[in-house]
Coordinates of C-alpha atoms and ligand atoms in Angstrom, one line a residue:
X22 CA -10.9 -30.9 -8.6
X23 CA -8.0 -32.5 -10.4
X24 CA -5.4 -30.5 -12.1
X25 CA -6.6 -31.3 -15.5
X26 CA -9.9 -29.6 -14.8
X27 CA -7.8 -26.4 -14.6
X28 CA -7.5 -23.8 -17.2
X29 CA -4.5 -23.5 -18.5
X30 CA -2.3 -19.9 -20.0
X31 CA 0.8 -19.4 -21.4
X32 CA 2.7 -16.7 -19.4
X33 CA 1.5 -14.1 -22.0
X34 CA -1.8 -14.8 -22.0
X35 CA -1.6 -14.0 -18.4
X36 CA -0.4 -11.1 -18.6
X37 CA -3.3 -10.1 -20.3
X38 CA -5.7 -11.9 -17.8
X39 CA -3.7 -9.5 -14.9
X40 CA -3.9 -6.4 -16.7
X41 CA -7.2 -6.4 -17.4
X42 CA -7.9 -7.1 -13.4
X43 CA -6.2 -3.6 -13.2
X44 CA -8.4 -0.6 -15.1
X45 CA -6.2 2.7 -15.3
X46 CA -6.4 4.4 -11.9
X47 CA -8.6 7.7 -11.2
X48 CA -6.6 11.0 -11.9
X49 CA -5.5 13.3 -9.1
X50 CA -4.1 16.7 -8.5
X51 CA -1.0 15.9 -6.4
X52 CA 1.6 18.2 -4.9
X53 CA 4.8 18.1 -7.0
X54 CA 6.3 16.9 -4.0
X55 CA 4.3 13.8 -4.3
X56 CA 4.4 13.2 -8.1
X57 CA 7.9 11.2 -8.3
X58 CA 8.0 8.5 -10.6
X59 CA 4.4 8.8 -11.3
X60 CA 2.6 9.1 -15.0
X61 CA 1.9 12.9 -16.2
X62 CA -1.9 12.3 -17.2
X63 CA -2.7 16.1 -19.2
X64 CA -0.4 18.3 -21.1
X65 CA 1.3 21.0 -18.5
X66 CA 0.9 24.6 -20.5
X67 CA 3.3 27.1 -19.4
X68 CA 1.5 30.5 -18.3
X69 CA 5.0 32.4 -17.5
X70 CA 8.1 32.5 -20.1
X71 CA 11.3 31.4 -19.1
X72 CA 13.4 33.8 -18.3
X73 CA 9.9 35.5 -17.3
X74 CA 12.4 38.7 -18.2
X75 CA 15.2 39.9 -19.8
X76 CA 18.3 39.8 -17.3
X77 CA 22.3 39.0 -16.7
X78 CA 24.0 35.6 -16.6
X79 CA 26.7 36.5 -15.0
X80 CA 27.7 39.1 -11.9
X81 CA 29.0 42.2 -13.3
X82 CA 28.2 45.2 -15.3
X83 CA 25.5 46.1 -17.5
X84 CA 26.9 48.2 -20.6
X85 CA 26.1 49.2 -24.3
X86 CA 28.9 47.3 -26.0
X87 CA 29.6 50.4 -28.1
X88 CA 30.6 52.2 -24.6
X89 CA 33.5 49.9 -24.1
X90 CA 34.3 49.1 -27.6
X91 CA 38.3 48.9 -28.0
X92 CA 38.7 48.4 -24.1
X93 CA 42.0 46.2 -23.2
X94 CA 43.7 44.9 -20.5
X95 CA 46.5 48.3 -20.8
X96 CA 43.9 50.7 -22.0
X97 CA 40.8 49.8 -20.0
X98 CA 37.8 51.8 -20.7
X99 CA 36.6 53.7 -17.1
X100 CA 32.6 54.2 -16.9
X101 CA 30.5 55.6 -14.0
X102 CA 28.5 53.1 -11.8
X103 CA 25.4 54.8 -11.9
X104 CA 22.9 51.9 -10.0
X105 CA 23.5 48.7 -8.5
X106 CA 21.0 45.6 -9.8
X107 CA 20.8 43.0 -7.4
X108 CA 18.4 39.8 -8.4
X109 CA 14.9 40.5 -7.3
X110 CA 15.3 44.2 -7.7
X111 CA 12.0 45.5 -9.8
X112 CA 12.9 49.3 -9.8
X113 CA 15.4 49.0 -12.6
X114 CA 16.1 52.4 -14.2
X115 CA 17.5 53.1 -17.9
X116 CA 21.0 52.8 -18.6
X117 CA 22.3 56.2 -19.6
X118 CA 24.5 56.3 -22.3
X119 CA 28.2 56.1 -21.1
X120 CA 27.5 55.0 -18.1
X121 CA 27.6 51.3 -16.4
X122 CA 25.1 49.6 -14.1
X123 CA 26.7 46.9 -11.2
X124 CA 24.3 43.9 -12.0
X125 CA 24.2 40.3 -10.8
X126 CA 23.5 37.3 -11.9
X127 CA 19.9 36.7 -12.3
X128 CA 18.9 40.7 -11.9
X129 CA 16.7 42.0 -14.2
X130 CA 18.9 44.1 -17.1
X131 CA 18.5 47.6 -17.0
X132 CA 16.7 49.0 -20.4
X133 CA 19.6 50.5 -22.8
X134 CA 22.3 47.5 -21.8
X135 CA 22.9 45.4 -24.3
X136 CA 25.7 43.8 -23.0
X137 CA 27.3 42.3 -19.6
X138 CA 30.8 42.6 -18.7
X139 CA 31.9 39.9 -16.4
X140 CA 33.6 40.8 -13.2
X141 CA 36.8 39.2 -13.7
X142 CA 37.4 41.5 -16.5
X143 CA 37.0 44.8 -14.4
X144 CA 38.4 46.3 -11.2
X145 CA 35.1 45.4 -9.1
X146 CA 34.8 49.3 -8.4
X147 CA 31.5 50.4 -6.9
X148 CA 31.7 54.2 -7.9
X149 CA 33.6 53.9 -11.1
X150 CA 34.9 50.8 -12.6
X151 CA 37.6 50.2 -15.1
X152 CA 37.1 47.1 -18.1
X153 CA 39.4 45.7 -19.2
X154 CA 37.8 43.8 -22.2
X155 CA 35.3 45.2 -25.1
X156 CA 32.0 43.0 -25.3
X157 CA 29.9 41.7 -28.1
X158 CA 26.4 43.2 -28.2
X159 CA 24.3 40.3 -26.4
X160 CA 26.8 39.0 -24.3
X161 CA 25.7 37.3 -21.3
X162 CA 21.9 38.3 -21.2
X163 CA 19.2 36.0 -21.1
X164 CA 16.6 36.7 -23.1
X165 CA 12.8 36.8 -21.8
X166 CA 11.5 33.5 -23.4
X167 CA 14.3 32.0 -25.0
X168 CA 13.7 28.4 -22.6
X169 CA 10.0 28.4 -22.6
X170 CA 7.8 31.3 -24.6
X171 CA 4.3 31.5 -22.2
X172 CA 0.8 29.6 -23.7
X173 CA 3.0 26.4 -24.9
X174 CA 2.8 22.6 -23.7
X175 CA 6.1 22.4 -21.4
X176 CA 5.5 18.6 -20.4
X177 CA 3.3 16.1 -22.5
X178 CA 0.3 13.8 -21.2
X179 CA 2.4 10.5 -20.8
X180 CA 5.4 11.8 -19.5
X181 CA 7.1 9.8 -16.6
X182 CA 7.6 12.8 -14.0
X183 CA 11.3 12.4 -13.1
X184 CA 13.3 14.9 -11.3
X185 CA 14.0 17.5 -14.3
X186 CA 10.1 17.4 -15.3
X187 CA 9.0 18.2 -11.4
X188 CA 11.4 21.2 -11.5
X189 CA 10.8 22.4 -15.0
X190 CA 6.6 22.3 -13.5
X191 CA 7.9 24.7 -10.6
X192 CA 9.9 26.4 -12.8
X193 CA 6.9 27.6 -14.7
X194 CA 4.9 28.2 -11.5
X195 CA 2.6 24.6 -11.1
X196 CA 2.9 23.2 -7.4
X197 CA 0.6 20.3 -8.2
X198 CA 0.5 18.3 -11.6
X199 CA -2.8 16.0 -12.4
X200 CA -1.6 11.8 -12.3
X201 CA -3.3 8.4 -11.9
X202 CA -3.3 8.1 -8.1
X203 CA -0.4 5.6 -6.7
X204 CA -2.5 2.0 -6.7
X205 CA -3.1 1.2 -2.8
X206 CA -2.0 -2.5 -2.9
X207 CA -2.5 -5.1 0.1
X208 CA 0.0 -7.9 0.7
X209 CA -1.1 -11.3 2.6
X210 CA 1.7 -13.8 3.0
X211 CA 0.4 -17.2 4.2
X212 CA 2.0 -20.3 5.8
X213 CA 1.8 -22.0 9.5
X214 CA 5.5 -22.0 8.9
X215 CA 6.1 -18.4 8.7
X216 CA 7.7 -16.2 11.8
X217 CA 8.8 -12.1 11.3
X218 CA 12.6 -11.4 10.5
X219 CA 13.8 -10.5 14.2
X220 CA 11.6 -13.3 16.0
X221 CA 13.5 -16.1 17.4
X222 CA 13.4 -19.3 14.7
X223 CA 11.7 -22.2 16.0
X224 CA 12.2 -25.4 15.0
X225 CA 10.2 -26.4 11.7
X226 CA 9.7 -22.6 10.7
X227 CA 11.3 -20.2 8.1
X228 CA 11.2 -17.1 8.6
X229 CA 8.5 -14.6 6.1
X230 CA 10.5 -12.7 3.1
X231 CA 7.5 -12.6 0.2
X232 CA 5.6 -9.9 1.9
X233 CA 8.3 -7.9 2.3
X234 CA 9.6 -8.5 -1.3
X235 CA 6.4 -8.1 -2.9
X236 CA 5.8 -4.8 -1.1
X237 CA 9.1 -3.2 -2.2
X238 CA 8.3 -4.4 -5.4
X239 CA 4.8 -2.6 -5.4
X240 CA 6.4 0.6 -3.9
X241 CA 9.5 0.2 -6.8
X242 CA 6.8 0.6 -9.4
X243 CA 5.2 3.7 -7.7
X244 CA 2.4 1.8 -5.4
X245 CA 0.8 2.1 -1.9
X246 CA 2.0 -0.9 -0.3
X247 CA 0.6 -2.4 3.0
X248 CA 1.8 -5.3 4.6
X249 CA -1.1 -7.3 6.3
X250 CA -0.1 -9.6 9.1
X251 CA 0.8 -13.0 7.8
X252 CA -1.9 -15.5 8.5
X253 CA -1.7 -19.2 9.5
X254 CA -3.2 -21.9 6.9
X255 CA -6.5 -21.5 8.5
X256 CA -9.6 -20.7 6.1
X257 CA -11.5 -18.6 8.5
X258 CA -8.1 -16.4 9.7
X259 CA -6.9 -15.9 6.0
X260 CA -11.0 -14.7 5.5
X261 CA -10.8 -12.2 8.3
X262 CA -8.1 -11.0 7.6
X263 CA -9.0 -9.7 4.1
X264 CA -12.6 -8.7 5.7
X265 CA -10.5 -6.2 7.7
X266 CA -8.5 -4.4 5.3
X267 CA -10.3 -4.8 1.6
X268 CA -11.6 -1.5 2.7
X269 CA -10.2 1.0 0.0
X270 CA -7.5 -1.3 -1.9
X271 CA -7.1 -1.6 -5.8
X272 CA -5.5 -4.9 -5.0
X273 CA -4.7 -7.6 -3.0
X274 CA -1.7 -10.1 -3.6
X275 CA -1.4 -13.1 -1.6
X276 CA 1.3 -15.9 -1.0
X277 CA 1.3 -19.2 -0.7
X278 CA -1.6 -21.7 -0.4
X279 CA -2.6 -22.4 -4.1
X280 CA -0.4 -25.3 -5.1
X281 CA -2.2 -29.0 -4.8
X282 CA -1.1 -29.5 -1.7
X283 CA -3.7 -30.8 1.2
X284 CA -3.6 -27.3 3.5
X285 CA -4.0 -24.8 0.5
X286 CA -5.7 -22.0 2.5
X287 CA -5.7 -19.4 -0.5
X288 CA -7.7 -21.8 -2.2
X289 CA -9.7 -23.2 -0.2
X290 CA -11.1 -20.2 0.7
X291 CA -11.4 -18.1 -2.3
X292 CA -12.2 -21.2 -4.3
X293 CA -16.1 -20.2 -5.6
X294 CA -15.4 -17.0 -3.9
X295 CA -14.6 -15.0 -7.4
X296 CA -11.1 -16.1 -7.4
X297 CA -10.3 -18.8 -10.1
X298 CA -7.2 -21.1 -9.8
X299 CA -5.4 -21.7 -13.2
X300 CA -2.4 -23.3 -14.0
X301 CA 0.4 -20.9 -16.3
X302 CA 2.8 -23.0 -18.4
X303 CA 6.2 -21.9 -16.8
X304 CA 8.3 -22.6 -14.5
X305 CA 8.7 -21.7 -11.9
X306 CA 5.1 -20.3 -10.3
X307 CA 2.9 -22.7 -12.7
X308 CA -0.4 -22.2 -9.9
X309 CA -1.6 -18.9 -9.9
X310 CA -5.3 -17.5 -9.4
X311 CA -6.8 -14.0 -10.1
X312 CA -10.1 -13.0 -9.3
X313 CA -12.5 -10.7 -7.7
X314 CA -13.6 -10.9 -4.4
X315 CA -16.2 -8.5 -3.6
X316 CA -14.9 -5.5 -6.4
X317 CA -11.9 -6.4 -5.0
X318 CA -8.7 -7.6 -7.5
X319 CA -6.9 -10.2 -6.1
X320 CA -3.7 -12.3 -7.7
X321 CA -2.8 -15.0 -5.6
X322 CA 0.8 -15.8 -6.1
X323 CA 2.6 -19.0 -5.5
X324 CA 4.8 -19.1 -2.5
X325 CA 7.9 -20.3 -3.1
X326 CA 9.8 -17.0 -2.7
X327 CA 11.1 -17.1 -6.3
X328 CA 8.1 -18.2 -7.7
X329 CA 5.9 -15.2 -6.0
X330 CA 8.9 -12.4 -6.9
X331 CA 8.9 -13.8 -10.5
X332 CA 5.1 -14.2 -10.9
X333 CA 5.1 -10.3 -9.5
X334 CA 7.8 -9.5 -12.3
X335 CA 5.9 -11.5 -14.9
X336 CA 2.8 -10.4 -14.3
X337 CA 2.0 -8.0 -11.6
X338 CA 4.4 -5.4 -12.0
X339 CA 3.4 -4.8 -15.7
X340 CA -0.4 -4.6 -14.6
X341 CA 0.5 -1.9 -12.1
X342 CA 2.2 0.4 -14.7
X343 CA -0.1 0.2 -17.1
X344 CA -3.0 1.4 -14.5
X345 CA -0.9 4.3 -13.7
X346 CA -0.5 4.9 -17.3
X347 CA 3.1 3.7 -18.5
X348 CA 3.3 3.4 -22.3
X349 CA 6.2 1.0 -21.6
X350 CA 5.5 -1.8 -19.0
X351 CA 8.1 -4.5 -20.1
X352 CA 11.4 -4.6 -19.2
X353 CA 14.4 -4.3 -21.7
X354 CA 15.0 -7.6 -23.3
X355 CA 18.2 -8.5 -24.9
X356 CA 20.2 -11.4 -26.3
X357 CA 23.1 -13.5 -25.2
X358 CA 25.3 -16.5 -25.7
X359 CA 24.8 -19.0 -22.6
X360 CA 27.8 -20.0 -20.9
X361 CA 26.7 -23.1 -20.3
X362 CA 24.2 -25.6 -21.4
X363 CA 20.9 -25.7 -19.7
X364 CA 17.9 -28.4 -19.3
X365 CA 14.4 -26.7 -19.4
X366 CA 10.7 -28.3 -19.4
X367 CA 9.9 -29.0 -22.7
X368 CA 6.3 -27.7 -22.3
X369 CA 6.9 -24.7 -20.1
X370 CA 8.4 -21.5 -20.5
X371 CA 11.8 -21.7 -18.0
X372 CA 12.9 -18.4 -16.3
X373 CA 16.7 -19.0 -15.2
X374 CA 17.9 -16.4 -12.7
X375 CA 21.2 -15.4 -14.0
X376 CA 24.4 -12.9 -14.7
X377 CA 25.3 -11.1 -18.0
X378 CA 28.5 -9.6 -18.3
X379 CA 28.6 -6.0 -19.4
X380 CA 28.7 -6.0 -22.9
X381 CA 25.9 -8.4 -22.8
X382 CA 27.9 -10.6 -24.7
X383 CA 27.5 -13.6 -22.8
X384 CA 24.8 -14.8 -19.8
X385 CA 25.5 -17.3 -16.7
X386 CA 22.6 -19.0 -15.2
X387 CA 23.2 -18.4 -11.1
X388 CA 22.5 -21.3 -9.2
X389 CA 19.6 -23.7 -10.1
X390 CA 16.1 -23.8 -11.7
X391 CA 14.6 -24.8 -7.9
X392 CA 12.1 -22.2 -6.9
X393 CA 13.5 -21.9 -3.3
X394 CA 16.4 -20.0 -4.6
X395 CA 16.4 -16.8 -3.5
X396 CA 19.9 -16.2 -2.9
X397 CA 20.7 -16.8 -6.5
X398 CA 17.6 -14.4 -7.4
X399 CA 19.4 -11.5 -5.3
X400 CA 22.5 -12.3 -6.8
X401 CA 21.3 -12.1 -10.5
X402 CA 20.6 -8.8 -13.0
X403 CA 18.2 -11.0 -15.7
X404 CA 16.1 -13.6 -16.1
X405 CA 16.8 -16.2 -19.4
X406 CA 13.6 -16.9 -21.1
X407 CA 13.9 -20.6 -22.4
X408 CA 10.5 -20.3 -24.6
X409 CA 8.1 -23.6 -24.0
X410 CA 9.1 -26.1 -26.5
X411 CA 12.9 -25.9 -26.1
X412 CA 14.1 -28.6 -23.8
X413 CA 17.4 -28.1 -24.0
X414 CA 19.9 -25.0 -24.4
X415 CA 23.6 -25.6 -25.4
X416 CA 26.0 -23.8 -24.5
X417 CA 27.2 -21.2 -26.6
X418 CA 23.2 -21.0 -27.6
X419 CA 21.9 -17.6 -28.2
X420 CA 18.9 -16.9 -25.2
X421 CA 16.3 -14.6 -24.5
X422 CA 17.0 -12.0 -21.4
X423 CA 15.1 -9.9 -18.9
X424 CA 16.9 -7.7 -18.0
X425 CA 16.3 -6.5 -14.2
X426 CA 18.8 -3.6 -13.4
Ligands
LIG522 P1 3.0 -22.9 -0.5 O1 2.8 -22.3 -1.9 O2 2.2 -22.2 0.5 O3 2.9 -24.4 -0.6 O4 4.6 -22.6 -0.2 C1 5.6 -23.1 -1.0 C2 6.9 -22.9 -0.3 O5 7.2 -21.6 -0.1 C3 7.0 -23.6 1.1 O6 8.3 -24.1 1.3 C4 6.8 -22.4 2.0 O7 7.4 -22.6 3.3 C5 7.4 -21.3 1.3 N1 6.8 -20.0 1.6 C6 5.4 -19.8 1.5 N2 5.1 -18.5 1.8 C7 6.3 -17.9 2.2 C8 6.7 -16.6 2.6 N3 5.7 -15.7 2.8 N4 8.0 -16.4 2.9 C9 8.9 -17.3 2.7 N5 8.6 -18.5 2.2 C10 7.4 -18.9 2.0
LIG523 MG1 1.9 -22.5 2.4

């Protein structure tokens, strides 16, 4: 019942505990359309080259480079036009010696060029043109294969599919790539205090932000996110509300409710329900729970807005990308000089919000440690890490960042 009956982790061990609530996610064929952001999860193997063929880089004239050879600007070489190559066109015929084919960019090169004259350096003409420039064999021609030969790995199991890896799968003719499915995450936000953003503010109230933090956070990372409506610090409410939704989730993340306070809904009703209430050595968000309620994960977050959007950073977020397969689930980390001395817990890990200059040179905490400080959360691009055991940071002190942007 007490405190001291609680088990105790540092914010490491934690981690862990999350992560392994979150097993990788089933893989999925997925449009590439649908694929942004998420983790590549079997080598891609190109069945076309790129080019697929031989064919001209620029718009204008498919030659043998030995056919204009000595051509200048006051004696230009004149050559019949004896086809015209738009891109797309398949009935390309041989280029006859001495003659010149009108070619665009992209069009497949005639057999016999070896060689494109650029348009600038002709008169344009359509029945006979005039060039004013002699070429080096292989100018402007892209070769059949020379980005990607057909029957090799284009993208690698692993790889994070950004813009320039969907359009290098289309490129080589995939529309749908295989990846660990988006996790479908619900978010419960708890309080008798709570009214919607929008609602008129009566007196004692504060109006919900966690749940619609937490969400964007979950969609950030490349989640399902749905927002439950926010339930009242009533046991049998908070229980039917979960009832109605578990449904298909991966996860459920509540707020609020699991501190020692008398109306703890969140723990009162997942209490012996698979959900165990521990106590993480940091500050803030030291109450935290994880469990299983019915095959269900659940992490029950702490409510204080900075409490639940660091607990998410800390430990959520990282569980997340690892179950859709990220190698790298941390953020960057650097070091700094403090600007200013600091006070921490001795027996906690402290995360500061806070503001490093560009160079990363130096790091200002913004506004205080209180957990209520979301203002000075949106206003800050890393966390310091003042590690458990260090009461007190001086300034000038090198310190730990997380770095958020
Ligand atoms: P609790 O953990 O439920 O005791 O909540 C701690 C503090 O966070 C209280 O001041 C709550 O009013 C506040 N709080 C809890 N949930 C939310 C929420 N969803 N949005 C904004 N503030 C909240
Ligand atoms: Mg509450």
């Amino acid at each position: 019942m007490a405190n001291t009956s609680k088990r105790t982790f540092s914010p490491e061990e934690y981690r862990a505990e999350i992560a392994a609530l979150l097993p990788p996610l089933p893989i999925e064929s997925r449009p590439l359309a649908d694929c942004l952001g998420l983790v590549l999860a079997a080598d891609v193997v190109a069945d076309v080259s790129l080019p697929p063929f031989d064919n001209s880089a620029m718009d204008g004239y498919a030659v043998r480079a030995a056919d204009v050879a000595g051509a200048t600007d006051d004696s230009p070489v004149t050559l019949p036009v004896a086809d015209d190559i738009p891109a797309g066109r398949t009935d390309v015929r041989p280029l006859a010696r001495g003659t010149a084919h009108r070619i665009m960019t992209g069009a497949p090169l005639p057999p016999g060029a070896d060689a494109v004259v650029q348009v600038e350096l002709t008169d344009g003409g359509t029945e006979t043109v005039a060039i004013r420039a002699e070429v080096a064999a292989g100018l402007h021609l892209r070769r059949i294969g020379e980005d990607v030969v057909a029957g090799t790995v284009v993208l690698r199991s692993g790889t994070v599919l950004r813009p320039p890896q969907l359009g290098l799968a289309a490129a080589v003719g995939v529309g749908a790539l295989p990846v660990r499915r988006p996790p479908r995450v619900l978010v419960l936000s708890t309080g008798s205090e709570l009214v919607a953003a929008g609602e008129p503010l009566p007196p004692g109230h504060i109006y919900e932000s966690n749940s619609v933090l937490l969400a964007a956070a979950v969609r950030e990372v490349g989640g399902e996110a749905t927002v439950l409506r926010f339930v009242p610090d009533d046991v049998d409410q908070f229980r039917a509300a979960i009832a109605e939704h578990a449904g298909d989730a991966d996860l459920l993340i509540t707020s609020g409710g699991v501190s020692a306070g008398a109306y703890e809904v969140v723990k009162d009703a997942l209490t012996g329900h698979g959900v165990e209430f521990v106590r993480v050595t940091m500050q803030p968000g030291g109450p935290q729970g994880r469990g299983r309620v019915g095959g269900l994960a659940v992490v029950t977050l702490p409510g204080n807005p900075v409490s639940a959007a660091l607990s998410f950073e800390l430990f959520v977020r990282p569980a997340l990308l690892g179950a859709l397969g990220h190698t790298a689930v941390g953020r960057p980390r650097a070091r700094a000089r403090s600007a200013t001395a600091m006070a921490s817990p001795a027996n906690r890990t402290q995360y500061r919000r806070a503001r490093h200059d560009e160079g990363l040179v130096e790091v200002m905490p913004v506004g205080g440690p209180g957990s209520h400080l979301l203002a000075s959360f949106a206003a800050s691009n890393c966390l310091i890490e003042i590690p458990d055991g260090v009461g007190q940071v001086r300034a000038g002190d090198e310190v730990e960042l997380i770095l958020l942007d």
